[in-house]
Short mmCIF file of C-alpha atoms and ligand atoms in Angstrom, two decimals:
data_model
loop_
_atom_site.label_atom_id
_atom_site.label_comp_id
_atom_site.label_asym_id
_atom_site.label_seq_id
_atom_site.Cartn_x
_atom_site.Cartn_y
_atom_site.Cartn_z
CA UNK R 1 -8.29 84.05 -91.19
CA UNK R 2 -9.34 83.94 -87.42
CA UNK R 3 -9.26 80.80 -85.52
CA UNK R 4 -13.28 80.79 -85.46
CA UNK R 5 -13.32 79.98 -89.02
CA UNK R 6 -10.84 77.11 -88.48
CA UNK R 7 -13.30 76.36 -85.26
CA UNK R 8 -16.31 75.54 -87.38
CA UNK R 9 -14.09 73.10 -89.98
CA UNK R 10 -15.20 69.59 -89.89
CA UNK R 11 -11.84 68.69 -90.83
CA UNK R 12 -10.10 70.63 -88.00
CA UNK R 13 -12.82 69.03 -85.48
CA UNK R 14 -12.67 65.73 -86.45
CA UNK R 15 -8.13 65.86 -86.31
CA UNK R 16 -8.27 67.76 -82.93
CA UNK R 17 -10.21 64.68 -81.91
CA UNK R 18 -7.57 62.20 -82.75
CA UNK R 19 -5.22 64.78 -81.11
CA UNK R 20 -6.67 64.28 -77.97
CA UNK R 21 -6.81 60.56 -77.51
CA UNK R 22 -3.74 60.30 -75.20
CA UNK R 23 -2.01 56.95 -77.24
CA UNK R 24 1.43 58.02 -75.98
CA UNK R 25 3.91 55.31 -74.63
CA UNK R 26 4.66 53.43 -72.50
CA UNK R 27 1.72 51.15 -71.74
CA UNK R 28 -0.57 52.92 -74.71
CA UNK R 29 -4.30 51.82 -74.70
CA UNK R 30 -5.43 51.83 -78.08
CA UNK R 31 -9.06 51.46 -77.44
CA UNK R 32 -9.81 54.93 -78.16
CA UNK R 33 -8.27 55.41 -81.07
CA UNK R 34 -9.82 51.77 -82.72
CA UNK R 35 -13.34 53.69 -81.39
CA UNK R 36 -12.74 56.67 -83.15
CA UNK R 37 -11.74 55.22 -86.45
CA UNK R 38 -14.52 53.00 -86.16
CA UNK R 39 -16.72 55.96 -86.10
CA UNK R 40 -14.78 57.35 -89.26
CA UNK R 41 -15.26 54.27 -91.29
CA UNK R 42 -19.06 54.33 -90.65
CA UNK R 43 -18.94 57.73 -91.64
CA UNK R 44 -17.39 57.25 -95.21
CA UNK R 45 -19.19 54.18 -95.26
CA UNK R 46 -16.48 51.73 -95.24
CA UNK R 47 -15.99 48.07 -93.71
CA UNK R 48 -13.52 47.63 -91.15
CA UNK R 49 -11.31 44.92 -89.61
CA UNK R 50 -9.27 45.31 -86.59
CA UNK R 51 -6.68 42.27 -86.43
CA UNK R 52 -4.20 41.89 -84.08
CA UNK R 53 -0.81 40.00 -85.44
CA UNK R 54 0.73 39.65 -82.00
CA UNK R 55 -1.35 40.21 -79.21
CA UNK R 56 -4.55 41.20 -78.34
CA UNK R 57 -3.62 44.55 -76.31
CA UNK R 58 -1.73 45.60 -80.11
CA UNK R 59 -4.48 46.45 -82.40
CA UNK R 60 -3.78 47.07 -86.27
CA UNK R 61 -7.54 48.93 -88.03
CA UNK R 62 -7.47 48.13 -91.79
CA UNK R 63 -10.35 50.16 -93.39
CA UNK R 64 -11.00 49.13 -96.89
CA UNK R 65 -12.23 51.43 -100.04
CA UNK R 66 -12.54 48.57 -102.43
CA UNK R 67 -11.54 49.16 -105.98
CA UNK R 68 -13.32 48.71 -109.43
CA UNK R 69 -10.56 46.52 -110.25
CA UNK R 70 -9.67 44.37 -106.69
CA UNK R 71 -7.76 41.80 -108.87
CA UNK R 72 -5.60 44.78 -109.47
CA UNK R 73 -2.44 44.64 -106.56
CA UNK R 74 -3.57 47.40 -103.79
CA UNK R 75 -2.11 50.73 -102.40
CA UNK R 76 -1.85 51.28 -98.67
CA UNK R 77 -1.94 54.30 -97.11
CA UNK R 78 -0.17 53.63 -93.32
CA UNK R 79 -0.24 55.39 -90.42
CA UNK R 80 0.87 55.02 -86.52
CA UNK R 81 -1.48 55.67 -83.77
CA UNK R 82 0.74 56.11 -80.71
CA UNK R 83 2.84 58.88 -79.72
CA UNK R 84 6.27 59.60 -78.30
CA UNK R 85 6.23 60.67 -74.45
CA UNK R 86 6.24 64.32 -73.66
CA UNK R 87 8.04 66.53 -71.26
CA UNK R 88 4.74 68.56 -70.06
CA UNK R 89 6.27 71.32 -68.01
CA UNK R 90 8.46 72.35 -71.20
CA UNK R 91 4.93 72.37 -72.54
CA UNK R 92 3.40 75.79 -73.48
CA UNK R 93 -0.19 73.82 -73.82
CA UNK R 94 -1.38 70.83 -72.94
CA UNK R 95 -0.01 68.04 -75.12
CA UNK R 96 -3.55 66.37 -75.51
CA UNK R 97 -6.00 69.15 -75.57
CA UNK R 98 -5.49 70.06 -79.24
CA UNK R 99 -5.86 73.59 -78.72
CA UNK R 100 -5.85 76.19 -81.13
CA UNK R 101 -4.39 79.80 -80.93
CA UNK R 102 -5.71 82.44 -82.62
CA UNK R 103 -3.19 81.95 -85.94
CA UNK R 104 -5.17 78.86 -86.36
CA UNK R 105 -1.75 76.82 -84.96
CA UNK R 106 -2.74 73.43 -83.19
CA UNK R 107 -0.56 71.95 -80.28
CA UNK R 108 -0.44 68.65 -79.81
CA UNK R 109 1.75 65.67 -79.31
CA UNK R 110 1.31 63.74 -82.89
CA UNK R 111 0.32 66.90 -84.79
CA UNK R 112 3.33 66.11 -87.12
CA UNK R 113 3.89 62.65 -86.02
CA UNK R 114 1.40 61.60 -87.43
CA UNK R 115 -1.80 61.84 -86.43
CA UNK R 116 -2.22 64.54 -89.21
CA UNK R 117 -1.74 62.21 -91.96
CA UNK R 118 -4.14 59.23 -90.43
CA UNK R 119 -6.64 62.10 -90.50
CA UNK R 120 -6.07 63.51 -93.94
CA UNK R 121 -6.76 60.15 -95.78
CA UNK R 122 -9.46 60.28 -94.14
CA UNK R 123 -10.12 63.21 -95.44
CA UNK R 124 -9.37 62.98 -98.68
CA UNK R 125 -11.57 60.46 -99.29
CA UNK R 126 -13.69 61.93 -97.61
CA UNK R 127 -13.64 64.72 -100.72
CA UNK R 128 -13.28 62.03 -103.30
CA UNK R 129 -16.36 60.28 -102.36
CA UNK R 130 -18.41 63.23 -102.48
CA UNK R 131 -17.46 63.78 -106.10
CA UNK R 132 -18.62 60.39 -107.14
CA UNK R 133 -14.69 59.35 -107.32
CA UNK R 134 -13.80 55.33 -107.06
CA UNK R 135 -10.66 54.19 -107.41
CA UNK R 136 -9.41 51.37 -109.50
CA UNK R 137 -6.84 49.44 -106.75
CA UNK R 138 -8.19 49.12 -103.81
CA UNK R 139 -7.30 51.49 -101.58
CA UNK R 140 -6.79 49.89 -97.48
CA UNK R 141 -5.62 53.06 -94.68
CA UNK R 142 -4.16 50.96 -92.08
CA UNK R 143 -3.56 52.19 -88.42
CA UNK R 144 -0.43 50.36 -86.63
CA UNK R 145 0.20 50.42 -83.38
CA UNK R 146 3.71 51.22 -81.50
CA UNK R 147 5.72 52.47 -84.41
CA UNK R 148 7.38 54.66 -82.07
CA UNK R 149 9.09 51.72 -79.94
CA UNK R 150 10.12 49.88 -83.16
CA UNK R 151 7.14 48.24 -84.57
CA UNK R 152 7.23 44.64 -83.28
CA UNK R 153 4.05 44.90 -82.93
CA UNK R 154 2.30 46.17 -85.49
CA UNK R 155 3.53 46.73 -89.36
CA UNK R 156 7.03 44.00 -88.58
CA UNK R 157 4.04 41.28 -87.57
CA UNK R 158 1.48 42.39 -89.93
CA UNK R 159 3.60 41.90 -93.13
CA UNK R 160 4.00 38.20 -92.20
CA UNK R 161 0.50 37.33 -91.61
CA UNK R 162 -2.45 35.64 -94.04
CA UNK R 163 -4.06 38.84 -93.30
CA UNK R 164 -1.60 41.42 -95.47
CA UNK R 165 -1.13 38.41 -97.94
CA UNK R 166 -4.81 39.14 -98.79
CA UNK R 167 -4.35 42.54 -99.27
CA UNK R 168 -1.96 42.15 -102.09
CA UNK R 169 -0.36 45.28 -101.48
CA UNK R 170 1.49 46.83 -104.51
CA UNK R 171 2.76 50.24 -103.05
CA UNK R 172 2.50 51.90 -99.61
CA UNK R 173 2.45 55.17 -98.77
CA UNK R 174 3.56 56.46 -95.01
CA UNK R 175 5.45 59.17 -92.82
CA UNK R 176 7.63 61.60 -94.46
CA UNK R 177 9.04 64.69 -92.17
CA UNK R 178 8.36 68.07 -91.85
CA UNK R 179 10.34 70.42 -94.04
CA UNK R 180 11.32 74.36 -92.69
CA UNK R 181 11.41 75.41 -96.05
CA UNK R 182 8.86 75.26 -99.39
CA UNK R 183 10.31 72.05 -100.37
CA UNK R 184 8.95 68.72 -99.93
CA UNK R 185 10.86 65.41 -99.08
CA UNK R 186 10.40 62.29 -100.20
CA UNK R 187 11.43 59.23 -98.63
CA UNK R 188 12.67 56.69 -100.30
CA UNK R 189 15.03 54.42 -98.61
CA UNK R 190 16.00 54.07 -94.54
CA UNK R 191 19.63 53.50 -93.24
CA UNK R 192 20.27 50.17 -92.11
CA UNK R 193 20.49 50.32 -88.32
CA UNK R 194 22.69 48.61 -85.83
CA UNK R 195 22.66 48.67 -82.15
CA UNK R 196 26.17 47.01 -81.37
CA UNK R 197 26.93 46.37 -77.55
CA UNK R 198 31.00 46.07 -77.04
CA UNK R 199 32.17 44.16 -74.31
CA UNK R 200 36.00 44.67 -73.25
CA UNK R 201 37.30 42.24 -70.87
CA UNK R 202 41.02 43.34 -69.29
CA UNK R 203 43.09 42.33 -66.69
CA UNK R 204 41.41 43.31 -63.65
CA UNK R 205 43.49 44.23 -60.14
CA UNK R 206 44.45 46.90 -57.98
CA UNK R 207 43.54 49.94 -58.66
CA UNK R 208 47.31 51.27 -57.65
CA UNK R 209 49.24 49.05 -60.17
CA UNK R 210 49.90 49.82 -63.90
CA UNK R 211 48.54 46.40 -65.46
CA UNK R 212 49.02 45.66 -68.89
CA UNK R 213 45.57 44.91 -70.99
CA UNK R 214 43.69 46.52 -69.13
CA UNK R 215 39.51 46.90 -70.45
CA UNK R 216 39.90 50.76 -70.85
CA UNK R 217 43.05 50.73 -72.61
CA UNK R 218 41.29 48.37 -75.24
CA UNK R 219 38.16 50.48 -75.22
CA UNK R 220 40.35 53.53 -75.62
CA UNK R 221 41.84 51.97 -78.65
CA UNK R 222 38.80 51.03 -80.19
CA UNK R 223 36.60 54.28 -79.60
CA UNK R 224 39.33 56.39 -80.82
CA UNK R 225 39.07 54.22 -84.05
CA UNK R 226 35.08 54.90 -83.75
CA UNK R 227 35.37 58.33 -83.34
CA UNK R 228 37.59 58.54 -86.01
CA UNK R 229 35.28 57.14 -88.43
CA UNK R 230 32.24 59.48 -86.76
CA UNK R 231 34.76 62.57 -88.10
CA UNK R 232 35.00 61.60 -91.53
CA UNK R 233 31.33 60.58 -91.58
CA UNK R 234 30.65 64.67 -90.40
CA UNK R 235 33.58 65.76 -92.17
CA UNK R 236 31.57 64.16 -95.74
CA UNK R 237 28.24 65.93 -94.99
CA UNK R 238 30.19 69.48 -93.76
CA UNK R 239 32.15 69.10 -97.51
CA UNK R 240 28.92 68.32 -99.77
CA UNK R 241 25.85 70.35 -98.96
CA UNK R 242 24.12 68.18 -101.35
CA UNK R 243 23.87 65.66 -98.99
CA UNK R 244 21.81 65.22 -95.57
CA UNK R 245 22.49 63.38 -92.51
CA UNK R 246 20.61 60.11 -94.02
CA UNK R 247 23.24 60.22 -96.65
CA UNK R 248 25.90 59.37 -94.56
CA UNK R 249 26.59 56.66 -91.28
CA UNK R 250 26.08 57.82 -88.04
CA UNK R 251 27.88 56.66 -84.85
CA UNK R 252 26.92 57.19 -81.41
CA UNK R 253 28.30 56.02 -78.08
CA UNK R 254 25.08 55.76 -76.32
CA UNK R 255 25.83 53.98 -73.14
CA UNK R 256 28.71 53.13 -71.15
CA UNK R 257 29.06 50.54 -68.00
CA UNK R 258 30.96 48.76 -65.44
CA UNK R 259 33.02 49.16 -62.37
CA UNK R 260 32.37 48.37 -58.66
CA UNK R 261 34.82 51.06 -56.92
CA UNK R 262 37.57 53.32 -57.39
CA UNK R 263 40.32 50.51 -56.13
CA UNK R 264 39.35 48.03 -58.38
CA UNK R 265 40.73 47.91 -62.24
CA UNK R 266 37.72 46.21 -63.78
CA UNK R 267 37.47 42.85 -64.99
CA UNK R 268 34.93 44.44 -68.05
CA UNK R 269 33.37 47.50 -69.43
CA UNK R 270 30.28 47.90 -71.54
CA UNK R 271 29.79 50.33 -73.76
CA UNK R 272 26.86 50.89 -76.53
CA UNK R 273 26.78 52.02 -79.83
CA UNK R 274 23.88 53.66 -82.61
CA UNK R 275 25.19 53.42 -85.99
CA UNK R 276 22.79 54.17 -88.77
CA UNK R 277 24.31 52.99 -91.68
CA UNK R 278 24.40 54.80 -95.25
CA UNK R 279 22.45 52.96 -97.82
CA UNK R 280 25.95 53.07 -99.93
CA UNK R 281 27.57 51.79 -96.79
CA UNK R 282 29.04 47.72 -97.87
CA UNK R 283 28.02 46.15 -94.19
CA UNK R 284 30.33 43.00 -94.20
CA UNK R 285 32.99 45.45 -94.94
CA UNK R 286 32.13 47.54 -91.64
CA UNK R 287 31.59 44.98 -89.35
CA UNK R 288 35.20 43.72 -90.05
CA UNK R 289 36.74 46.80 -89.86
CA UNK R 290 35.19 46.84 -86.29
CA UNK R 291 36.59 43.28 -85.60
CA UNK R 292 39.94 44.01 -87.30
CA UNK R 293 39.80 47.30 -84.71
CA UNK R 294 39.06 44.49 -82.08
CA UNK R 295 41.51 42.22 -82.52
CA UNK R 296 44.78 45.17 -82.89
CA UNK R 297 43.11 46.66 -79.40
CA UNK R 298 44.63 43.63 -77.62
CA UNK R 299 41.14 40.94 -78.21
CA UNK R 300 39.00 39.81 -75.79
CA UNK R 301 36.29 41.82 -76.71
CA UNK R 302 33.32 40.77 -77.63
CA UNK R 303 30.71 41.91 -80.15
CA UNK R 304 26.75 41.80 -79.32
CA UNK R 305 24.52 42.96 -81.65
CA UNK R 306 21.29 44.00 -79.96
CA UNK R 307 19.83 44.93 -83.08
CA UNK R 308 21.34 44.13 -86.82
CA UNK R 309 18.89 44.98 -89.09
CA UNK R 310 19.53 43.49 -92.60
CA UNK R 311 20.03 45.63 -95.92
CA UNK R 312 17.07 46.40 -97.55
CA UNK R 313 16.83 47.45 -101.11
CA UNK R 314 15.64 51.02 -101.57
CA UNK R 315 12.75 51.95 -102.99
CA UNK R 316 12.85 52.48 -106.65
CA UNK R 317 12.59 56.09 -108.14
CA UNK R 318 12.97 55.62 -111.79
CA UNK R 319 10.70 54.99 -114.79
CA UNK R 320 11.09 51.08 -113.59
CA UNK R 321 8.54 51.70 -110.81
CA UNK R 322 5.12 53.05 -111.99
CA UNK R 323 4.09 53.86 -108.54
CA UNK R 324 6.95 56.20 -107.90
CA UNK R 325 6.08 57.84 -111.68
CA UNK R 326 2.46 58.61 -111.02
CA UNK R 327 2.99 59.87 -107.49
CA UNK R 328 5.89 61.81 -108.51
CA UNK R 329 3.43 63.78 -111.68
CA UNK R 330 0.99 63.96 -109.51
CA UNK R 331 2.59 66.04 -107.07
CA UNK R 332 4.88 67.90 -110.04
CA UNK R 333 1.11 68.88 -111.62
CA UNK R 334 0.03 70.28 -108.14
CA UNK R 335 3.74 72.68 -108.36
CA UNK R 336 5.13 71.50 -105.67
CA UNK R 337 8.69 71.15 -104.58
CA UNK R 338 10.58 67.41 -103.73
CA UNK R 339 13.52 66.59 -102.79
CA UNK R 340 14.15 62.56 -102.63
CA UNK R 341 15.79 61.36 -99.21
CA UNK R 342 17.05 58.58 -97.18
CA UNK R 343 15.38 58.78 -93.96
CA UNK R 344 17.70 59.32 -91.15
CA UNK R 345 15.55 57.61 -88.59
CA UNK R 346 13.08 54.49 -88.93
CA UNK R 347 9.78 54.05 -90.00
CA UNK R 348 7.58 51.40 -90.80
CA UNK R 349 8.08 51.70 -94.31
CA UNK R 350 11.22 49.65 -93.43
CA UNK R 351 9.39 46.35 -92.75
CA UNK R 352 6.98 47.09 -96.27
CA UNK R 353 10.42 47.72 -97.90
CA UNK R 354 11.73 44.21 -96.44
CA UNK R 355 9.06 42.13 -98.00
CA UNK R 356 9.69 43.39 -101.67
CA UNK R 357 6.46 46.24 -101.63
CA UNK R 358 7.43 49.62 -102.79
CA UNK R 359 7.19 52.21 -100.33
CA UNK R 360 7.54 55.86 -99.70
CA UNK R 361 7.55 58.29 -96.64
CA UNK R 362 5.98 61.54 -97.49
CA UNK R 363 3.82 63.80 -94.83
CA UNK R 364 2.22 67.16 -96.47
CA UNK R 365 3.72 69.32 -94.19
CA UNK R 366 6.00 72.17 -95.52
CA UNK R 367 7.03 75.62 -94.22
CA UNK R 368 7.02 74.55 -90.22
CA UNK R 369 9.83 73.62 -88.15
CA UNK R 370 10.51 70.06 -87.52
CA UNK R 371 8.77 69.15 -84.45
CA UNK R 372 8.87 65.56 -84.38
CA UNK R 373 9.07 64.14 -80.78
CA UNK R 374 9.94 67.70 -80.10
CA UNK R 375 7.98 69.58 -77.00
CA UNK R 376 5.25 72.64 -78.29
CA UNK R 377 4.72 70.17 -81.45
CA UNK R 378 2.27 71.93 -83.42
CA UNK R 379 0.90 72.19 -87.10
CA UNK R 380 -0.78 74.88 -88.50
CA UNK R 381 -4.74 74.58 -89.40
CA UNK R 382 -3.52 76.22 -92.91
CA UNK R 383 -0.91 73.51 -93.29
CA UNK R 384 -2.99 70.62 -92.48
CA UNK R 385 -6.00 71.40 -94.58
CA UNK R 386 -3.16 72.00 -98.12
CA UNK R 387 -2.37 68.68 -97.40
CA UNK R 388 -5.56 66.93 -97.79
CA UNK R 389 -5.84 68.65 -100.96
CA UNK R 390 -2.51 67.00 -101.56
CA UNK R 391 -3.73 63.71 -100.94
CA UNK R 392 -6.84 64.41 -102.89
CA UNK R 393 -4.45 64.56 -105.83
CA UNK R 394 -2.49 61.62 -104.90
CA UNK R 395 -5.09 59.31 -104.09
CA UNK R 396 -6.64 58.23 -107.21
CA UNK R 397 -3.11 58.68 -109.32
CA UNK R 398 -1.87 56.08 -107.12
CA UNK R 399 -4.97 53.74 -107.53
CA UNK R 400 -5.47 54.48 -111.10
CA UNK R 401 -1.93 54.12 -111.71
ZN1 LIG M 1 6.14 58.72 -86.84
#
């Protein structure tokens, strides 16, 4: 297949569009992308709201294909509209042009992340209209903004708000990840995440005395303890190739600060931590064994969490949650390949998850390297179009369900 078949595609056209609305951080102006989905609601014929749960400059599009049974509690099918920064000179193409070699491989910043899968429900009804299809949930695609810098403003607002109360939203469906083999994975639970700041206070001095209690002989303590932890967190996934990075916790010292000169013992050092913590992970238990590490490093240290998210119950995927069962035959009857994962990272499914609604990550996208906030992100034409077949089948055995 030349790329001048894959030129003449409506599909292709209307996602190397998207592509090329530049909705990449910081400072993202969403105009363009509320515009264009306008112009793809009128063209299935479907109303759209734009509301805006924190501030007008944060836009969230709900377009709504109302069901035959709208008492009936509703599927949403989520996407983000901005994109992660890019490095352009490690940049084969431009990251917003969209273009297409002659494989039929698109380049773009949000080809995989995930622009694609805004565009293939769009798609995919697109398909199911023309065959006279109508669901029996209502079926809302809704279009957050700033996923990518935590989602304060856009699906953690919009789940508190009159607005998503009226959607009475029974399932959601939202990012997955790219998989470099013919398997799919499905996403059904996040880590709980922690940023934890550690502030060691010491003696501070002269920088040609040995003082006792010093702040790096209490960090030293306590990193070693960290790192400790970090090994038998790598050691777990290097022993059991059944399980992935989101199966386990993950430490990272991410920042470290203080000082004024090379004379002066300091009076405090900073120093940062990520820890993504596994779902089997008991988090009172961790954040005293921290404290406990505190306390034997001499005290005076204190704890700030910048971020403590809260546990939040998985997902359900068992006969108890019908949602998970029909999307689950659905994709078995189509022969393809899942695999059931934590997600390493964070996604908006998180906040969904958080207020009781079933949710799953899954993006279409199989047999391509994992490009996610990665430079040269591409997806190929092939790929993209599979997966709106994909979601053709989905669809309605998530709104019939
Ligand atoms: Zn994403």
């Amino acid at each position: 297949m030349c790329s001048k078949q894959w030129e003449n595609n409506e599909e292709i056209n209307i996602f190397r569009e998207y592509l090329r609305i530049p909705s990449v951080h910081p400072n993202v102006d969403y105009t363009a992308c509320v515009d264009f989905l306008r112009r793809q609601a009128s063209s299935l014929n479907l109303p759209m709201d734009v509301v805006h749960p924190k501030m007008p400059s944060k836009p969230v599009v709900v377009i709504k294909w109302q069901g035959s049974s709208p008492n009936l509690p509703s599927i949403i099918l989520n996407s983000h509209m901005d994109v992660v920064p890019v490095f352009r000179e490690k940049w084969t193409h431009d990251p917003f042009a969209a273009e297409m070699d002659d494989e039929g491989t698109i380049y773009a910043r949000g080809a995989q992340d995930m622009k694609s899968v805004g565009c293939q429900y769009l798609a995919a009804i697109r398909a199911l209209k023309a065959t006279g299809y109508r669901p029996k949930r209502t079926v809302y695609l809704t279009y957050v903004p700033d996923e990518e810098t935590g989602g304060d403003c856009g699906m953690a607002e919009l789940v508190k708000g009159d607005y998503f109360k009226s959607m009475n939203v029974g399932f959601s469906l939202d990012e997955g990840m790219a998989s470099e083999d013919n398997t799919y994975p499905i996403f059904y639970a996040e880590r709980t995440m922690w940023n934890l700041r550690l502030k060691f206070n010491g003696t501070a001095g002269h920088g040609s005395l040995l003082l006792e209690n010093t702040a790096a002989e209490k960090f030293q303590y306590v990193l070693d303890k960290l790192m400790e932890f970090r090994r038998s967190q790598s050691q777990k996934l290097a022993e059991n190739p059944s399980l992935d990075v989101g199966d386990v916790t993950s430490l990272n010292l991410t920042q470290i600060q203080g000082g004024v000169q090379s004379n002066v013992v300091p009076p405090v050092l900073e120093a940062l931590f990520d820890i993504r913590i596994a779902i089997t992970q008991d988090l009172d238990e961790l954040e005293k064994q921290i404290r406990d590490w505190c306390d034997e490093a001499g005290g005076g240290i204190e704890l700030h969490f910048e971020l403590k998210c809260p546990f939040v119950e998985p997902t359900k995927i068992d006969p108890s949650n019908p949602y998970w069962m029909a999307f689950k035959k659905s994709l078995d009857e189509i022969g393809l390949q899942t695999h059931e994962h934590v997600f390493p990272g964070a996604t908006d499914s998180f906040y969904v998850r958080e207020v009781g609604i079933p949710a799953l990550g899954f993006s279409p996208i199989n047999n391509t390297p994992v490009l996610l906030h990665d430079h040269d992100e591409y997806l190929r034409a092939e790929t993209y179009l599979h997966g709106i077949q994909i979601y053709k089948k989905l669809i309605p055995a998530l709104a019939d369900s």
